[in-house]
Coordinates of C-alpha atoms and ligand atoms in Angstrom, one line a residue:
X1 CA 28.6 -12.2 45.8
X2 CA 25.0 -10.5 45.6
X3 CA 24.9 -7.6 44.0
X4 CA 22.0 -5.5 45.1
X5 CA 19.7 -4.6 41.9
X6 CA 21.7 -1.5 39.6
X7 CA 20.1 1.9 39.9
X8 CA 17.6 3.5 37.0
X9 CA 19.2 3.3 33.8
X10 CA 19.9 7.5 32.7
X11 CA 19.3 5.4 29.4
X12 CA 15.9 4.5 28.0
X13 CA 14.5 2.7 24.7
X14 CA 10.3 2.4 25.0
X15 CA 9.0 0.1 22.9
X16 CA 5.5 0.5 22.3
X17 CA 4.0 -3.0 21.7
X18 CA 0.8 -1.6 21.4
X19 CA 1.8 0.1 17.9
X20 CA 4.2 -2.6 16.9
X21 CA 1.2 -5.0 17.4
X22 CA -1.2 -2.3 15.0
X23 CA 1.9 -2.4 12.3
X24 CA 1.6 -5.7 12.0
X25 CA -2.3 -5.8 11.9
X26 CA -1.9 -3.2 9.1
X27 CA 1.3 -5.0 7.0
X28 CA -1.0 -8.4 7.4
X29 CA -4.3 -6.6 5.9
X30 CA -2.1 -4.6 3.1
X31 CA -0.9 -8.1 2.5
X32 CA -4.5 -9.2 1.1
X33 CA -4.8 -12.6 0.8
X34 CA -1.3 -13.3 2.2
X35 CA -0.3 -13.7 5.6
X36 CA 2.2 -11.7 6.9
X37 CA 5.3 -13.0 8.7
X38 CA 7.7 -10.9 10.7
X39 CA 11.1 -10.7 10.0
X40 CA 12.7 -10.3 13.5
X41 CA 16.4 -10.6 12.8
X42 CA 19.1 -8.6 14.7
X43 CA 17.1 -9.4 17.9
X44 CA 13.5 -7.7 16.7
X45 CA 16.1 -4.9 14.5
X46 CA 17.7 -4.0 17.6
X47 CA 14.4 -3.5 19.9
X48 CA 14.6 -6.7 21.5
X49 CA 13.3 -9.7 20.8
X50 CA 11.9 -10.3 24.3
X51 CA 9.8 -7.1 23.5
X52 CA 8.6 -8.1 20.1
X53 CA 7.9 -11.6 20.4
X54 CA 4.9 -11.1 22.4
X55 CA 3.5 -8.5 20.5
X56 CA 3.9 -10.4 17.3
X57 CA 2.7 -13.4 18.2
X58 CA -0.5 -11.5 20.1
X59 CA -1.1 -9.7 16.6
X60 CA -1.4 -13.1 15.4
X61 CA 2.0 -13.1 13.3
X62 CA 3.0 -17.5 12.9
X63 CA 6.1 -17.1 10.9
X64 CA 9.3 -15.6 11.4
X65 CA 12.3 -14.9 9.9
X66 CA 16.1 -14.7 11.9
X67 CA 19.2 -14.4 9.7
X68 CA 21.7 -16.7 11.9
X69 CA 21.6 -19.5 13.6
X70 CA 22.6 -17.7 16.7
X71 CA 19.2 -16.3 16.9
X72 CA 16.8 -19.2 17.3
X73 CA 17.3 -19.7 20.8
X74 CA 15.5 -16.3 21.1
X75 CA 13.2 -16.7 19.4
X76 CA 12.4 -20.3 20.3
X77 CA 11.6 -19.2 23.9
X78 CA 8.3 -17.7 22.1
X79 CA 7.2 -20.0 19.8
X80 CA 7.5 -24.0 17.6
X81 CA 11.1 -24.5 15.8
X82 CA 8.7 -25.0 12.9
X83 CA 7.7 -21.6 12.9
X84 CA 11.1 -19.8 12.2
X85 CA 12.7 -19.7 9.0
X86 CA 16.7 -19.5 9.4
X87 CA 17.6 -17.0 6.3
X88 CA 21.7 -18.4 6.0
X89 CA 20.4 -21.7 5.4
X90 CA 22.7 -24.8 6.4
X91 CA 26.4 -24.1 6.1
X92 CA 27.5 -27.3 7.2
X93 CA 26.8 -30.2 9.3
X94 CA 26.5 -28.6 12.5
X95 CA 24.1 -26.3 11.8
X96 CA 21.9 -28.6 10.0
X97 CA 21.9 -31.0 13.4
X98 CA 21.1 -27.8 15.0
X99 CA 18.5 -27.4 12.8
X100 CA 17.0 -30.8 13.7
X101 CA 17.2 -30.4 17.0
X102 CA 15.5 -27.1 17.3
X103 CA 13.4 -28.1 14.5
X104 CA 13.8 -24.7 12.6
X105 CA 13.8 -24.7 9.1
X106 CA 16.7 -23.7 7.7
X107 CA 15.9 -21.5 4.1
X108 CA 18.3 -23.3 1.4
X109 CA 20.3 -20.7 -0.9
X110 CA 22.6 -23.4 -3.4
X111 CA 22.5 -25.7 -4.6
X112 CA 25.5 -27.8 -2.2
X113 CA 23.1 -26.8 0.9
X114 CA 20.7 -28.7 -0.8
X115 CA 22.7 -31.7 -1.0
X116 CA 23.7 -31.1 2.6
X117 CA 20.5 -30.4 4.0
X118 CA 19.2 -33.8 1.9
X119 CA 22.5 -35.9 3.3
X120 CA 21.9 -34.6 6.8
X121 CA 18.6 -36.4 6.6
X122 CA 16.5 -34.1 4.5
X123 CA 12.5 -32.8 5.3
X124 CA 10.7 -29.5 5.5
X125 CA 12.7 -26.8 4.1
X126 CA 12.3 -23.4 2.3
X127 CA 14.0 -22.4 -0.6
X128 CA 14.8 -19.0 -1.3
X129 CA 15.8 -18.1 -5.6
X130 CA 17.9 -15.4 -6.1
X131 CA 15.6 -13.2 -8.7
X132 CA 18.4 -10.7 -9.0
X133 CA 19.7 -9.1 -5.7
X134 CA 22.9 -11.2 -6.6
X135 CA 23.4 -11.7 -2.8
X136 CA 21.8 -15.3 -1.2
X137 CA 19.5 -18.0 -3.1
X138 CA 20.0 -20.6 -5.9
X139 CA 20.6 -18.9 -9.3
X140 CA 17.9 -19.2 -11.9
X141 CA 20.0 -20.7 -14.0
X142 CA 20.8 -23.8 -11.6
X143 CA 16.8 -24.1 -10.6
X144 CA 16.5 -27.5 -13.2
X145 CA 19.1 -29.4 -11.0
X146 CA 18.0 -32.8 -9.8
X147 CA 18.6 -32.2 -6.5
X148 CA 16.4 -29.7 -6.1
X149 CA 13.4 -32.3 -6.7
X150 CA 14.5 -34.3 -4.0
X151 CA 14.0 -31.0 -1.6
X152 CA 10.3 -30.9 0.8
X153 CA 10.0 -27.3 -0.1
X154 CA 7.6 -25.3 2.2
X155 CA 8.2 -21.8 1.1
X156 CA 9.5 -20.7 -2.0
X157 CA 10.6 -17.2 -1.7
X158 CA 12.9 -14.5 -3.0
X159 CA 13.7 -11.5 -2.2
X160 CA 12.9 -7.7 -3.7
X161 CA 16.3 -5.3 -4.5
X162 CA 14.5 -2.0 -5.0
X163 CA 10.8 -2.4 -3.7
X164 CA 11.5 1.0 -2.1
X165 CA 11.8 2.5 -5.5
X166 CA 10.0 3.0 -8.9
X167 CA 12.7 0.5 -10.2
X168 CA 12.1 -1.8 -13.5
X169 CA 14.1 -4.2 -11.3
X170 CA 11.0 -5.2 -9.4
X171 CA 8.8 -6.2 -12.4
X172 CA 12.2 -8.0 -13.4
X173 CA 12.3 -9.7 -10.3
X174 CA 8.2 -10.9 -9.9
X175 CA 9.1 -12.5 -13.6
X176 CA 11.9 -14.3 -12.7
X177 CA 9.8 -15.2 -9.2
X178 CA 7.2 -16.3 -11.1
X179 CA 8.8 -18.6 -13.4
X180 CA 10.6 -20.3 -10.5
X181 CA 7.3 -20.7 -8.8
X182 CA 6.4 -22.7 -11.9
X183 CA 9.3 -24.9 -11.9
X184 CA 9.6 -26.5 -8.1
X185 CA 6.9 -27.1 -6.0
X186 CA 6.3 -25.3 -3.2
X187 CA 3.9 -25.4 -0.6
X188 CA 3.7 -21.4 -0.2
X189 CA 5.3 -18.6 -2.1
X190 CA 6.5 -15.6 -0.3
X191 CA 8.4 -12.5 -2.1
X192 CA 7.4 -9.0 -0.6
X193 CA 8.9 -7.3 2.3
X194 CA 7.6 -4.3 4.0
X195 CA 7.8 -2.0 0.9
X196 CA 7.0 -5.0 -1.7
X197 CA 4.0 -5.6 0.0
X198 CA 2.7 -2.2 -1.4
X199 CA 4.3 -2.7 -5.1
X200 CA 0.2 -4.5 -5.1
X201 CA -1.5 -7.8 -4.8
X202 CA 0.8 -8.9 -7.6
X203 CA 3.6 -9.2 -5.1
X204 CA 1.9 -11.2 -2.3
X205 CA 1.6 -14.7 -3.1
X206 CA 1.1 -16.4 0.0
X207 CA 2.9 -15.3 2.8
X208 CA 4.8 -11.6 3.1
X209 CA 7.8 -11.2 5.2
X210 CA 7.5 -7.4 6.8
X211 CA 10.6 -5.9 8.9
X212 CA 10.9 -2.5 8.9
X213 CA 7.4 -1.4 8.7
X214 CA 6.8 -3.3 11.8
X215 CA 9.0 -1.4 13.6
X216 CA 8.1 2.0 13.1
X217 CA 10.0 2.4 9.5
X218 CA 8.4 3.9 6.1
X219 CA 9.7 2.7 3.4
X220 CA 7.6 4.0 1.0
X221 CA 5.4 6.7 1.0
X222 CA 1.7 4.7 0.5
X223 CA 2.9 3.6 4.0
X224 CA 3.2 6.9 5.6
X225 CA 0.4 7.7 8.3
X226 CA -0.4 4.0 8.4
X227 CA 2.8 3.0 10.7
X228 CA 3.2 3.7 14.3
X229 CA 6.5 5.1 15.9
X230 CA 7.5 2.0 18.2
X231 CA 11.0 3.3 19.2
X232 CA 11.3 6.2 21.4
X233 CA 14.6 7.4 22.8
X234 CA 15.0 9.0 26.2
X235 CA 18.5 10.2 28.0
X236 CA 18.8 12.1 31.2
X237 CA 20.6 14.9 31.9
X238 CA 24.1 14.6 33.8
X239 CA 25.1 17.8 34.2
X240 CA 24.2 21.6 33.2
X241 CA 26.5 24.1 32.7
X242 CA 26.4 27.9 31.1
X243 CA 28.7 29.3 28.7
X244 CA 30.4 32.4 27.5
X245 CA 30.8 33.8 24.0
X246 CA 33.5 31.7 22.6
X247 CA 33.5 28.8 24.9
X248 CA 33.9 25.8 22.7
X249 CA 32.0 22.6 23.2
X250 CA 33.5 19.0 22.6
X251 CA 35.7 17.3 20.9
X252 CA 37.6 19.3 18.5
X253 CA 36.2 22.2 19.5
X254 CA 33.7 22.4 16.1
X255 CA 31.0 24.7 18.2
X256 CA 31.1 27.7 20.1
X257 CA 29.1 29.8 22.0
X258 CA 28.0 32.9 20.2
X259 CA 25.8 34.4 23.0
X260 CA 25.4 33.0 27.1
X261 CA 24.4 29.5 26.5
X262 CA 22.7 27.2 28.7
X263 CA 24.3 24.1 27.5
X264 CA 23.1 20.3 28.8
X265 CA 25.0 17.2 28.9
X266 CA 22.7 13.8 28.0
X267 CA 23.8 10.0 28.7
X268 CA 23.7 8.7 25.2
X269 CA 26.4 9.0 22.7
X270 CA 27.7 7.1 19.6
X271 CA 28.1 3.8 21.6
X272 CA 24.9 3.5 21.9
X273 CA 23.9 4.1 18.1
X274 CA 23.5 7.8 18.6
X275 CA 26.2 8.3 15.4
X276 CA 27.9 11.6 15.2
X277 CA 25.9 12.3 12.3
X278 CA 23.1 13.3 14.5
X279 CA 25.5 16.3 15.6
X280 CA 25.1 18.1 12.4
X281 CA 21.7 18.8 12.8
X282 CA 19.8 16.7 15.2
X283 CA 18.1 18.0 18.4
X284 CA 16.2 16.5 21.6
X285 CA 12.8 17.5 23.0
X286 CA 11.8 18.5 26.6
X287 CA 8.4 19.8 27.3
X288 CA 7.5 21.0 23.7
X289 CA 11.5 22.7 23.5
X290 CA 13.6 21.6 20.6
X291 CA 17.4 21.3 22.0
X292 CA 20.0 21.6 19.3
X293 CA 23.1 19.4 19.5
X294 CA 25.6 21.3 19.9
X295 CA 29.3 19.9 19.2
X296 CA 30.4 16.5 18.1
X297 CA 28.4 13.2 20.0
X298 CA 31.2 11.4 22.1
X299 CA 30.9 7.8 22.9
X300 CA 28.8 8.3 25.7
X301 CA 27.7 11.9 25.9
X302 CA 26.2 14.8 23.5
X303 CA 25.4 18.3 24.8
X304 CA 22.2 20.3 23.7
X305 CA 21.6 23.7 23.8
X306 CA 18.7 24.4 26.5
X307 CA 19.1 28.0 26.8
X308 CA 15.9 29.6 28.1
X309 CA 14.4 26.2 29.4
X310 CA 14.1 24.7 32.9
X311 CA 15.6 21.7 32.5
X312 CA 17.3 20.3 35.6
X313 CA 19.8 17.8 35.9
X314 CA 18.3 13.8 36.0
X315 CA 15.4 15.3 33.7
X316 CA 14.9 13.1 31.0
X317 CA 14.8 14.4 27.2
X318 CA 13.6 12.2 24.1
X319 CA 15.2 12.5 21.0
X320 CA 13.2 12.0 18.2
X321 CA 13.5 8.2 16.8
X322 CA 10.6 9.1 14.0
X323 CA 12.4 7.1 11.6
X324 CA 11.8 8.4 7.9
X325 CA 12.5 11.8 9.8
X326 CA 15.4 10.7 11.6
X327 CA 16.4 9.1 8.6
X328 CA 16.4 12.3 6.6
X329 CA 18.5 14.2 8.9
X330 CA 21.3 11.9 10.1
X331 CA 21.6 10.2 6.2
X332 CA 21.6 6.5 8.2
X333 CA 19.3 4.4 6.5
X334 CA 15.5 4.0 9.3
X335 CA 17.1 -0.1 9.1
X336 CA 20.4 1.5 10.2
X337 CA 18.7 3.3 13.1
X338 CA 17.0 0.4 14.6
X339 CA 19.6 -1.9 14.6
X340 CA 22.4 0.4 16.2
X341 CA 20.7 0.9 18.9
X342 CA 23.0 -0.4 21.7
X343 CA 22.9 -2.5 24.3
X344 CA 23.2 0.0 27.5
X345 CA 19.4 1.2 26.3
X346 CA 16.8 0.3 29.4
X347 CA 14.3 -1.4 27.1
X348 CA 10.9 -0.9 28.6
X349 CA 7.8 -1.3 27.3
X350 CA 5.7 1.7 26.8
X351 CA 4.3 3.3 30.0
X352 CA 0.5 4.9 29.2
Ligands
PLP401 C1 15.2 -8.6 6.3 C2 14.4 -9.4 5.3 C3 13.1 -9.1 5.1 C4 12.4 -7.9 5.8 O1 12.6 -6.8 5.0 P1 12.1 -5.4 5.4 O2 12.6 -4.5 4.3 O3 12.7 -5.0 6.7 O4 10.6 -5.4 5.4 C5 12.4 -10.0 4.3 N1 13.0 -11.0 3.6 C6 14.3 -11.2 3.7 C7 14.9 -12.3 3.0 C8 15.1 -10.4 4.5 O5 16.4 -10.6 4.6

């Protein structure tokens, strides 16, 4: 059976290339001498990787970064096996044959995923040192095993616990970098993320590995008014309806109407990463109006207060994805917010 193509999404995640092409421009020239990769795990942090791909690789990004396996074949559609880095590593034998015959490089984290990687036939690899995050890498202390020696390291790297903060940690961290770097051989280093890279030119080596910051995130505040919003949320209305004192909206009952209330029901809800904490204080905007959420998000609805506005039902409303701001009001973390976002969104490029 044919379907026949499914109406306009009520449902609508622009992505605007155009800024998530600048961020990266900007994280590659704060990088200095580095070249900046991309990290675009989570399928592009929940944008879509068909959406960033382009954009990255038309900024002139060359290296990438997925977490899983899982997530090459996406990314391979855009670009040489030998340009992605597979974070995981090699777990066991069928991922390092997937690994040859994709031909990305799998990032090696211990020391028996070197000896696999090396029994599976060995070759380019990455090596990633675990300077103190305690979560993935080979441990300092197991960085003079033979085996090691026998790895074709490409990148060294390691990866930054607090970069987003005045911490000690992260001068504890380039240390411990460092005198790894002096150990193995490497054909690159690479240790900052988005915030690392601005932690100064002591944190770039050769090659920085930006996320967030390409999407629209601020991670730190030397970054704020340099990043471009690239996610921009829009729902239409389903229905309009107008309420008495003491009418009570959603679930539970938590709001009610103190005064006549023009109240509006939008097509997005906690399925689609819209989280209930946006109830508590969040609001949507329609022609310069700020609409208050009123009651708790449902899965696939939350109602705004439009009272004294001409919105009409199927009129779209955006709520506002500014991610340090969002990030502020709903307590998720900006990472959080990307990545939630679900897959009912219409992902469309932005429209000028
Ligand atoms: C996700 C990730 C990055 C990107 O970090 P951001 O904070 O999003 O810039 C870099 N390196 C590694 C190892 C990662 O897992």
């Amino acid at each position: 059976m044919t379907l026949p193509d499914a109406p306009p999404a009520s449902l609508r995640l622009r992505i605007d290339t155009a800024a998530l092409a600048d961020n990266w421009r900007t994280m590659d020239r704060l990088s200095g001498s580095a070249t900046a990769g991309a990290a675009v795990k989570a399928n592009g942090y929940g944008l879509g990787i068909d959406f960033v791909m382009p954009a990255l690789l038309g900024a002139g990004a060359r290296n990438f970064f997925v977490a899983h396996w899982s997530e090459v074949a996406g990314v391979l559609a855009y670009t040489a096996g030998e340009t992605i880095a597979v974070l995981h590593g090699v777990a066991d034998e069928q991922e390092a044959a997937y690994a040859r015959a994709t031909g990305a490089v799998p990032v090696i984290n211990s020391l028996p995923q070197a000896r696999l990687w090396l029994q599976s036939g060995g070759g380019r690899c990455h090596l990633m040192v675990d300077s103190g995050i305690n979560r993935l890498g080979v441990e300092p202390g197991n960085l003079g095993d033979p085996v090691l020696e026998k790895l074709e390291i490409d990148t060294l790297m390691s990866h930054l616990a607090s970069a987003d903060e005045e911490s000690a940690q992260n001068a504890r961290q380039l240390a411990v970098f460092r005198e790894a770097a002096s150990r193995l051989p490497a054909k690159r280093l690479s240790l900052g993320n988005s915030a690392g890279i601005m932690l100064g030119e002591d944190y770039h080596f050769d090659l920085t590995r930006p996320g967030l910051a390409l999407y629209g995130g601020v991670p730190r505040s030397e970054l704020a008014g340099l990043i471009r919003q690239v996610a921009h949320v829009e729902s239409a209305v389903l229905q309009l309806r107008d309420l008495s004192p003491g009418d009570a909206v959603g679930y539970n009952a938590v709001w009610h109407a103190e005064r006549p209330t023009r109240a509006a029901t939008l097509a997005l809800g906690y399925a689609d990463g819209i989280l209930r904490a946006w109830g508590k204080a969040g609001a949507v905007q329609h022609e310069g109006h700020g609409l208050p959420i009123i009651g708790k998000v449902s899965m696939d609805m939350i109602i705004v207060d439009c009272t004294g506005t001409n919105l009409a039902e199927g009129d779209f409303c955006n709520l506002s994805y500014d991610l340090p701001q969002a990030s502020a009001l709903t307590g998720l973390s900006q990472y959080e917010l990307l990545t939630l976002l679900g897959n009912r969104f219409d992902r469309t490029t932005q429209i000028a």
